Structures are given as structure tokens and as C-alpha cells.
Amino acid sequence: MERNQILAEVQEIFRDVLDNEEIELLDATTADDIEEWDSLTHIQLIVAIEKHFKIKFTSKEILSWQNIGQMIDCIASK
Amino acid sequence: MVFNSLIFLVFFSVVYLICWVPLKNTTKGQNIFLLLASYFFYGYADWRMLPLLIVATLIFYFLGKGIATAKSEKQSYWLTALGVVLGVSTLLYFKYFNFFIESFGALLETCGQHTNLHTFNIIMPLGISFFTFRLLSYVIDIYRGKVEPINDIVAFGTYVAFFPCLLSGPIDRPTFINQLKTVRTIEYNNTIEGCGQFLWGLFKKVVIADNLATSIDQVWNNIDGATGSTLAIAAILYSFQMYTDFSGYSDMAIGVSRLLGFTIAKNFNHPFFALNMADYWRRWHMSLTSWLTDYVFMPLNIRFRDWGKFGMILAIIINMIVVGMWHGANWTFAVFGLYHGLLFVPLILSGAFFKKSKIHTNRLGLPVIADFGRMVLTFMLVTIGLTIFRAGNISQAWSYFCGMSDRTLFSIPDLDGKVELYTAFVSIILMLIIEWFNRDKSLLLSYIKNIQRPIVLALLYSFTLFIILLLRGGSADFVYFQF
């Protein structure tokens, strides 16, 4: 799948889970940029992304992402 | 050496002058000096514990390098695991070894077995829970790829032992090391904000916490003889004592660090304005709770993520028991943690856990009635938890609650030390008003920087210090030194 396509789909998941239609994701976006995105909603996002793309992340992968770009790279590599 | 002592004033004046006069603009020189000053500060409390701190620093410094240069993922994993095992077992040995022996003995006795188990005379190094957590986050963050290992043992040693945070936190993360790599300059704003923050912390500690301490201790020493209302008032006052004691220390640590050109982690964000328990834990002892969120709660939550809300409840209960037990080896701390863990269950089930709470205010800038009610309810739940926390053992906590819930709850409370209590009471009201109207500011009293005349400020600070010393209570150690 195209990287841009993944980003668009992840953005849709973010909007849905965090209940905020105004969220715009960029590679450099971090949890500091989105008010609703914290350690708790992070897990809900992970579960929704895993379900959507039918993939499974390792704990280390999840804990090492520092921005959206790294998350998208990880999804693309699956 | 406590912050509110003459010896600390002398020590800090020497450190401050040497850092900013002969060592001005020399990052390396300042770091070496700060490391030596920190070891002196620690050794002054108990020199026998210095070797442990130094050896632990050396081991974790080289472990960090090993993890980053490991030939395989497996090797770096095992080196990180070694670090975690070393850190956690050091903590377990010094803090919990005797507790395990006693609890095991008690369990065998309950089963009818006679035991002859010995406890050991282990001296717990001061601040061990704080510096061990700093060491652990360093190796874990290198493994997770969040930080690079540092090639400067002096800077690393200073990060671990930085004297303002060594005995009672805040628990800074490895990103703090970046501040040790850059040139620090003496700045007007840093100086006045640092002094302001220090004075604010001093006020909370010596005017509120120390004035409350004696009266509360007397109630706890005679629970059976106290009326229900006295116990209830003492429990409420203990919440304020804990907050002003610990946040007072943290504010002084922030102030001292500011004066040396450092910005350290924030530890409190007006916890008594929390609207629910989740909100409270985002505001209370923040450097510990965010540490445990990153290294305990998140890994557990990730592991249990397919179990839905039940997985999250399990993760939060384990996390909160760790929060409780981190304070020491006593079943009261475990029950305190479990109690807080259970309070999260309705929040998770209702979904309130996931929403950040926002305070709504009326025309006067005060909280609306509904939010005020939620604040009071949260405060009462916190007070129940802190009563368990304060008790020497579970049965004492039980006696306290039983004593509080009889008919004398509606009698007039009778606490000793009226003058001290009135001073503390007025000061608490003043503190809450100042905190409320400054709750969005990162550093309380930062508006003082608008006063650009140093002499006016010096006079203002001297006057404040005079008032604080005039109203101070009996000298008492910081509660969090024991952890």
C-alpha cells in the first residue's frame, strides 16, 4: 500500500477514535500536537490500527515511535 | 541537609558563587563542580551510601553504552534486562528485604508453623527510589531508541546525583542530560523566578506543613481518645500537610535548579483542583506517575490490549499498587495503591478516564457549582487514601476510620496547637486563592518578572522571607525523605 494511502487511513482512525474531525496528521505530528492523544487513547488507537490493517505490532515498536512518520513506516513494513 | 536550614544556605551560596564567578561559561568545569557538590550533599546526609551511588552510576553508564553498541537486538535486550534486574533488585534489597522476611514469617505462623526467621540490619540509602528510577529510565530509553548514550561520565553522574533532586525528586528523565551539555548563563528572569519559586515552596513547607505537623501527629498518637470530628478534621488537614510538604520541597528544588540555570521536571499541577481521580493523578507527583506510566502502565497496557477494558483495569490496578509500594515496605502502601486502582474502575467503565477534564468557571472566575462539587468529592477520596497512607499499619487505619464514623463525628473538633492551626488555616486559604488564579502559569509567581527593578524585588523577597520566618512552625523533616 502507498505510504500516503496509509497516512490517510490512519488519519481517519485518529479522527474516529479521538472524536475530532479536525485532526490533520503529518509525518512530524506528535502527541504534543493533538490534545486528545495521550498514553490512554494511544492504546485505543493501536488496537484500532491493528484491526484495520490486520497487523500486530511488537511492544518495542509501539514504545519506540516518536512521531506519526515512524508509525506509518512501521505499518508499511508489515 | 534540608533546603530550609542554615547549613543549606551556606552550602548553596558557595555552590552558586563558584558556578557563576570562577566557573562562569565553562560547562565542563561547572559539571565537575556540580557533581562533587552533589556527592558532598549526599555524603553529608550519610557518607556510607556514597559508594553505592557511585558504583551504580558507573555500572549504568557502561550498560548504556553496551546497549547502544550491541551487535544484535537480542544482546541489547539482555543488557537492558540486566540493567532493569540490577536496578529493581537493589531497590528490593534495600527497601523491601526485611518486609518480605517478616511477611513470609507471618504467613507461616498463620499456617501454624513456628518460624525462626531473622531480619537484617539494612540501612536504606536516602533517595534510593529516586536515583534508581533515573538510572532505569536511562537504559530503557536507550533500548527503546529514544535517547543516545552519553559519552561524558561527569554529565551522566551529575544527571543521576543532581543535588536539588537527589533526595526527593522530581525524577528527571535522561533528556535532562541535554541541559548539561549546553552553556548555562546567569539570567535575570531565571534568578528572580528561581528565588520566587523557592520562597513559595518555603512558605508552603514551613508555614503550612510544619504548623500542621504537631497537631496532626498528636491526633494520630491518641486515636482512641479523639472524637470522630477531630479525626475527620485531622485527616483533611493531613492531605494539606502532605501536599504542602512535598510540593513545597519540589518548588524549592525547582527554584534552586533555576538559580543554577536548569529547568527540572514539574511535580505538581494544583492537585486539589482535580475533577476526578484520573485528573488527580495527572496532577500529583507527576514525575513519578509519568515515569510509571511510561515504564510500567504502558508496557502492561500494550500487553493486555486485546482484553479491552478489563485489560486496562488490570494494568491500572497493578500500576497503582506499584505506585503505593514504591513508597515503602508496608501493607498500608499496598492497600493505598489498590484503593486508588479500584477508584479508576468506574472511570474506565464509564469512559471518563479517556477524557481530559476541563474546569468551567463562572463570571467571577470561580469554578461552577458542579465542578466545585467534583473537586470536593475528589479531595475527600484523596483524603481517605492518604489516611491509609499515613497509618503505621492496617489495623491503625481501620481504628482511625472506625473512630471517625461514630456519633462524635458531629461534635466540636478538639485539636491541640490553636495558634499554629489558625496560622496554617489562613495560609491554606491564601495558598488556594493564589494557586487558583495562577493555575495556568507554568511557574507560580512568574508575573514578578514584570518588576524590573532589582532593589524593589530584593526588598519584596526579604519582606516575604521575614514573614515566612515569623510564622514558621516547628522544624520537621520532609515526609518524602523516607522514600
XYZ file of C-alpha atoms in Angstrom, chain B:
483
model
C 20.819 18.823 54.689
C 17.289 20.161 54.182
C 16.556 23.189 51.988
C 15.133 25.160 54.905
C 18.294 25.013 57.016
C 21.171 27.382 57.645
C 23.728 24.796 56.520
C 21.992 24.505 53.147
C 22.020 28.288 52.784
C 25.793 28.296 53.313
C 26.301 25.273 51.031
C 24.165 26.725 48.258
C 25.742 30.189 48.483
C 29.189 28.616 47.954
C 27.931 26.458 45.039
C 26.177 29.428 43.447
C 29.169 31.743 43.700
C 31.673 29.181 42.412
C 29.382 28.239 39.497
C 28.807 31.799 38.383
C 32.102 33.526 39.168
C 35.247 31.426 38.596
C 33.432 28.753 36.546
C 31.252 31.124 34.516
C 30.742 29.929 30.906
C 32.674 26.698 31.471
C 30.117 23.929 31.068
C 32.621 21.180 31.815
C 34.013 22.920 34.899
C 30.520 23.613 36.224
C 29.504 19.973 35.652
C 32.543 18.615 37.519
C 31.903 21.028 40.360
C 28.163 20.237 40.479
C 28.948 16.505 40.595
C 31.365 16.974 43.503
C 28.901 19.297 45.266
C 26.125 16.702 44.792
C 28.296 13.931 46.253
C 29.158 16.197 49.174
C 25.449 16.945 49.678
C 24.665 13.206 49.648
C 27.643 12.247 51.785
C 26.697 14.915 54.323
C 23.449 13.003 54.936
C 25.208 9.626 55.193
C 28.669 9.108 53.664
C 28.362 5.288 53.874
C 25.888 5.344 50.999
C 28.120 7.237 48.583
C 29.889 4.116 47.221
C 26.528 2.593 46.209
C 25.542 5.732 44.312
C 28.921 5.949 42.551
C 29.109 2.241 41.665
C 25.503 2.233 40.375
C 26.272 5.310 38.252
C 29.360 3.636 36.727
C 27.542 0.355 36.000
C 24.600 2.067 34.280
C 26.898 4.393 32.330
C 28.692 1.425 30.742
C 25.461 -0.568 30.372
C 24.013 2.323 28.363
C 26.996 2.220 26.017
C 26.740 -1.577 25.754
C 23.041 -1.444 24.845
C 23.635 1.109 22.094
C 26.618 -0.729 20.572
C 25.241 -4.279 20.955
C 25.800 -6.481 17.923
C 22.264 -7.807 17.882
C 18.780 -6.910 19.063
C 18.914 -9.895 21.379
C 22.129 -8.698 23.001
C 20.773 -5.191 23.566
C 17.571 -6.710 25.009
C 19.522 -8.813 27.516
C 21.762 -5.923 28.532
C 18.662 -3.791 29.159
C 17.104 -6.648 31.118
C 20.316 -6.868 33.177
C 20.036 -3.154 33.971
C 16.395 -3.489 34.985
C 17.130 -6.534 37.167
C 20.091 -4.758 38.820
C 18.099 -1.589 39.488
C 14.985 -3.338 40.732
C 16.902 -5.853 42.879
C 18.911 -3.043 44.513
C 15.624 -1.373 45.399
C 14.108 -4.647 46.598
C 17.119 -5.438 48.760
C 17.415 -2.063 50.485
C 13.738 -1.244 50.793
C 11.805 -4.499 50.948
C 14.060 -7.369 52.071
C 13.076 -7.279 55.756
C 9.440 -6.729 54.789
C 9.437 -9.938 52.724
C 11.044 -11.897 55.555
C 8.531 -10.582 58.113
C 5.537 -11.149 55.821
C 6.731 -14.680 54.991
C 7.205 -15.420 58.708
C 3.719 -14.079 59.492
C 2.248 -16.243 56.727
C 3.924 -19.379 58.108
C 2.715 -18.509 61.623
C -0.835 -18.185 60.274
C -0.498 -21.685 58.820
C 0.502 -22.961 62.269
C 4.249 -23.270 61.517
C 6.728 -21.972 64.075
C 9.438 -19.898 62.457
C 12.790 -18.556 63.485
C 13.438 -16.101 60.655
C 15.867 -13.229 61.195
C 15.536 -9.775 59.765
C 18.709 -7.911 58.821
C 20.016 -4.571 59.893
C 19.828 -2.927 56.462
C 20.267 0.829 56.241
C 18.161 2.259 53.447
C 20.163 4.755 51.380
C 18.406 8.121 51.181
C 16.844 8.931 47.857
C 17.401 5.387 46.501
C 13.916 5.246 44.941
C 14.626 8.479 43.092
C 18.111 7.844 41.699
C 17.345 4.202 40.814
C 14.424 5.367 38.674
C 16.695 7.870 36.924
C 19.179 5.074 36.155
C 16.459 2.702 34.943
C 14.883 5.215 32.562
C 18.337 5.887 31.064
C 18.957 2.279 29.979
C 15.337 1.634 28.944
C 15.202 4.807 26.829
C 18.458 3.842 25.081
C 16.988 0.413 24.334
C 13.785 1.995 23.017
C 15.874 4.286 20.802
C 14.602 7.430 22.494
C 17.982 8.727 23.655
C 21.606 8.226 22.651
C 24.098 7.069 25.297
C 26.208 9.911 26.627
C 29.987 9.903 26.276
C 30.588 12.088 29.282
C 30.655 10.320 32.606
C 30.697 13.584 34.559
C 27.487 14.811 32.911
C 25.883 11.398 33.446
C 26.931 11.337 37.107
C 25.525 14.835 37.569
C 22.212 13.773 35.986
C 21.944 10.879 38.456
C 23.072 12.779 41.557
C 21.977 16.395 40.837
C 21.645 17.580 44.435
C 18.384 19.588 44.241
C 16.540 16.422 43.085
C 18.647 13.690 44.687
C 16.772 13.064 47.936
C 13.153 13.682 46.992
C 12.881 14.194 43.249
C 11.435 15.366 40.919
C 12.529 12.344 38.864
C 14.002 13.877 35.750
C 14.336 11.864 32.556
C 17.533 11.338 30.532
C 16.645 14.303 28.294
C 17.810 16.399 31.271
C 21.362 15.495 30.205
C 20.970 17.880 27.220
C 20.995 20.765 29.693
C 24.356 19.551 30.996
C 25.840 19.731 27.515
C 24.981 23.357 26.831
C 26.410 26.579 28.205
C 24.336 27.874 31.085
C 24.237 31.568 31.722
C 23.056 33.567 34.695
C 19.879 35.389 33.675
C 17.773 37.997 35.419
C 14.496 36.147 34.795
C 15.895 32.803 35.951
C 17.206 34.401 39.121
C 14.003 36.160 40.155
C 11.788 33.229 39.162
C 14.092 30.823 40.986
C 14.015 32.938 44.147
C 10.228 33.377 43.867
C 9.636 29.643 43.429
C 11.962 28.845 46.334
C 10.142 31.290 48.625
C 6.776 29.896 47.576
C 7.962 26.376 48.424
C 9.453 27.581 51.698
C 6.137 29.219 52.623
C 4.220 26.003 51.930
C 6.690 23.884 53.888
C 7.449 25.967 56.972
C 4.250 27.999 57.375
C 1.659 25.384 56.409
C 3.140 21.858 56.645
C 5.253 22.466 59.759
C 2.444 24.287 61.590
C 0.094 21.385 60.868
C 2.550 18.586 61.687
C 2.463 18.675 65.512
C -1.334 18.823 65.868
C -1.852 16.008 63.355
C 0.818 13.816 64.978
C -0.864 14.266 68.360
C -4.209 13.069 66.967
C -2.533 10.021 65.409
C -0.786 9.233 68.699
C -4.125 9.040 70.511
C -6.716 7.802 68.020
C -8.830 6.072 70.695
C -9.132 9.275 72.724
C -10.070 11.528 69.800
C -13.626 12.349 68.740
C -14.886 11.471 65.261
C -14.874 15.116 64.221
C -11.287 15.596 65.437
C -10.187 12.565 63.415
C -12.046 13.824 60.346
C -10.505 17.314 60.569
C -7.038 15.844 61.175
C -7.450 13.619 58.096
C -8.413 16.610 55.955
C -5.529 18.656 57.362
C -3.141 15.758 56.672
C -3.992 15.990 52.964
C -2.898 19.626 53.087
C 0.193 18.748 55.123
C 1.283 16.118 52.599
C 0.674 18.419 49.672
C 2.428 21.456 51.130
C 5.323 19.396 52.477
C 6.052 17.554 49.255
C 5.118 20.222 46.726
C 6.957 22.744 48.922
C 10.095 20.629 48.611
C 9.570 20.273 44.846
C 9.097 24.031 44.446
C 12.301 24.683 46.354
C 14.121 22.125 44.175
C 12.761 23.862 41.053
C 13.857 27.237 42.449
C 17.368 26.067 43.374
C 17.784 24.438 39.941
C 16.577 27.611 38.229
C 19.210 29.620 40.070
C 21.852 27.247 38.708
C 20.448 27.617 35.177
C 18.465 24.347 34.974
C 14.810 23.602 34.299
C 13.731 20.435 36.060
C 10.521 18.403 35.826
C 7.309 19.779 37.264
C 5.943 17.642 40.081
C 2.550 19.128 40.953
C -0.141 20.892 38.999
C -2.638 22.038 41.639
C -3.949 18.537 42.507
C -6.739 19.847 44.744
C -8.440 21.355 41.679
C -8.766 17.872 40.122
C -12.257 16.952 38.940
C -11.854 13.175 39.283
C -9.240 10.636 40.371
C -7.702 10.276 36.913
C -7.354 14.045 36.784
C -5.837 13.989 40.275
C -3.104 11.508 39.286
C -2.224 13.694 36.307
C -1.560 16.497 38.807
C 0.009 14.772 41.862
C 3.684 13.699 41.980
C 3.697 13.997 38.206
C 7.327 12.993 37.676
C 6.677 9.633 39.400
C 3.311 8.967 37.763
C 4.581 9.825 34.279
C 7.642 7.596 34.902
C 5.427 4.675 35.915
C 3.048 5.380 33.021
C 5.938 5.043 30.558
C 7.723 2.067 32.095
C 5.010 0.066 33.906
C 1.486 1.027 32.849
C 2.118 1.397 29.105
C 4.002 -1.913 28.631
C 1.277 -3.704 30.645
C -1.494 -1.916 28.794
C 0.088 -2.829 25.461
C 0.424 -6.450 26.535
C -3.211 -6.608 27.727
C -4.597 -4.522 24.859
C -6.683 -7.272 23.312
C -8.611 -7.760 26.559
C -10.443 -4.433 26.164
C -11.431 -2.501 29.275
C -10.629 -5.450 31.527
C -7.003 -5.348 30.323
C -6.814 -1.658 31.095
C -8.331 -2.156 34.568
C -5.780 -4.882 35.311
C -2.913 -2.691 34.071
C -4.026 0.292 36.141
C -4.521 -1.755 39.322
C -1.019 -3.280 39.011
C 0.386 0.181 38.232
C -1.284 1.789 41.242
C -0.107 -0.976 43.591
C 3.434 -0.274 42.308
C 2.849 3.449 42.978
C 1.842 2.567 46.546
C 4.636 0.077 47.200
C 7.217 2.465 45.743
C 6.736 4.494 48.932
C 7.991 1.698 51.126
C 7.634 -1.726 52.627
C 4.317 -1.644 54.419
C 0.959 -3.233 53.634
C -0.640 0.189 54.104
C 1.110 1.366 50.923
C -0.121 -1.692 49.013
C -3.697 -1.071 50.197
C -3.317 2.633 49.356
C -2.312 1.636 45.800
C -5.107 -0.937 45.473
C -7.652 1.619 46.743
C -6.560 4.111 44.081
C -6.514 1.390 41.413
C -10.100 0.438 42.254
C -11.205 4.080 42.097
C -10.199 4.040 38.421
C -12.624 1.181 37.603
C -15.813 3.316 37.335
C -13.861 5.912 35.329
C -12.672 3.290 32.825
C -16.092 1.647 32.541
C -17.862 4.978 32.011
C -15.266 6.267 29.545
C -14.476 9.310 31.744
C -10.902 8.021 32.055
C -10.179 8.861 28.435
C -11.435 12.412 28.536
C -9.304 15.238 29.849
C -11.224 17.193 32.436
C -11.727 20.911 31.884
C -12.756 23.218 34.699
C -15.698 25.508 33.894
C -15.739 28.897 35.562
C -18.466 31.455 36.236
C -18.406 35.246 35.702
C -16.286 35.757 38.805
C -13.655 33.335 37.563
C -14.602 30.748 40.212
C -15.493 27.114 39.437
C -19.160 26.432 38.621
C -21.069 24.607 41.376
C -20.967 21.205 39.645
C -17.192 21.364 39.146
C -16.661 22.591 42.696
C -18.669 19.598 43.931
C -16.490 17.253 41.861
C -13.352 18.878 43.300
C -14.624 18.395 46.874
C -15.589 14.771 46.175
C -12.166 14.050 44.654
C -10.491 15.710 47.632
C -12.462 13.531 50.056
C -11.495 10.369 48.154
C -7.855 11.508 48.221
C -8.123 12.156 51.966
C -9.384 8.604 52.599
C -6.395 7.276 50.629
C -3.917 9.458 52.497
C -5.327 8.296 55.839
C -4.403 4.717 54.869
C -1.032 6.082 53.677
C -0.348 7.852 56.993
C -1.264 4.872 59.211
C 1.526 2.785 60.727
C -0.321 -0.427 59.870
C -3.652 -1.641 58.524
C -5.271 -2.073 61.938
C -4.389 1.513 62.884
C -6.002 2.746 59.659
C -9.068 0.657 60.490
C -9.245 2.113 64.044
C -8.993 5.583 62.540
C -11.912 5.006 60.152
C -13.990 3.361 62.899
C -13.293 6.274 65.254
C -14.265 8.723 62.541
C -17.589 7.100 61.758
C -19.218 7.148 65.197
C -21.657 9.731 66.593
C -18.889 12.048 67.812
C -18.360 12.972 64.151
C -20.901 15.725 64.781
C -19.245 17.110 67.923
C -16.894 20.110 68.012
C -13.382 19.008 66.987
C -10.627 19.410 69.539
C -7.084 19.743 68.195
C -4.043 20.971 70.102
C -1.938 23.926 68.956
C -4.612 26.510 68.178
C -2.255 29.337 67.123
C -0.354 27.069 64.741
C -3.605 25.719 63.315
C -5.088 29.181 62.735
C -1.848 30.280 61.034
C -1.935 27.183 58.842
C -5.655 27.588 58.122
C -5.356 31.200 56.935
C -2.243 30.252 54.930
C -4.064 27.342 53.256
C -6.870 29.678 52.150
C -4.288 32.158 50.853
C -2.421 29.378 49.042
C -5.595 28.049 47.395
C -6.574 31.548 46.218
C -3.093 32.242 44.787
C -2.964 28.794 43.155
C -6.447 29.138 41.686
C -5.782 32.457 39.984
C -2.349 31.329 38.775
C -3.300 27.798 37.793
C -2.466 28.230 34.104
C 1.035 29.612 34.737
C 3.924 27.202 34.383
C 5.846 28.786 37.234
C 3.793 30.245 40.016
C 4.597 33.897 40.721
C 6.219 34.276 37.318
C 4.433 37.601 36.948
C 7.015 39.000 39.340
C 9.374 39.264 36.386
C 7.404 42.319 35.285
C 9.036 44.163 38.157
C 12.249 45.271 36.522
C 13.866 46.997 39.493
C 16.149 44.603 41.370
C 16.097 46.660 44.581
C 12.276 46.622 44.769
C 12.340 42.859 44.230
C 15.073 42.278 46.794
C 13.034 44.217 49.352
C 9.880 42.313 48.422
C 11.624 38.952 48.766
C 13.284 39.927 52.037
C 9.942 41.016 53.452
C 8.319 37.731 52.323
C 11.156 35.748 53.900
C 10.742 37.728 57.132
C 7.004 36.918 57.229
C 7.674 33.247 56.498
C 10.224 33.015 59.308
C 7.875 34.859 61.668
C 5.032 32.419 61.019
C 7.090 29.241 60.738
C 6.082 26.090 62.589
C 8.277 23.645 64.465
C 11.066 22.193 62.367
C 10.143 18.869 60.808
C 11.842 16.715 58.193
C 10.346 16.407 54.748
C 7.887 13.495 54.641
C 9.231 12.245 51.320
C 12.845 11.876 52.551
C 11.906 8.456 53.925
C 11.034 7.137 50.471
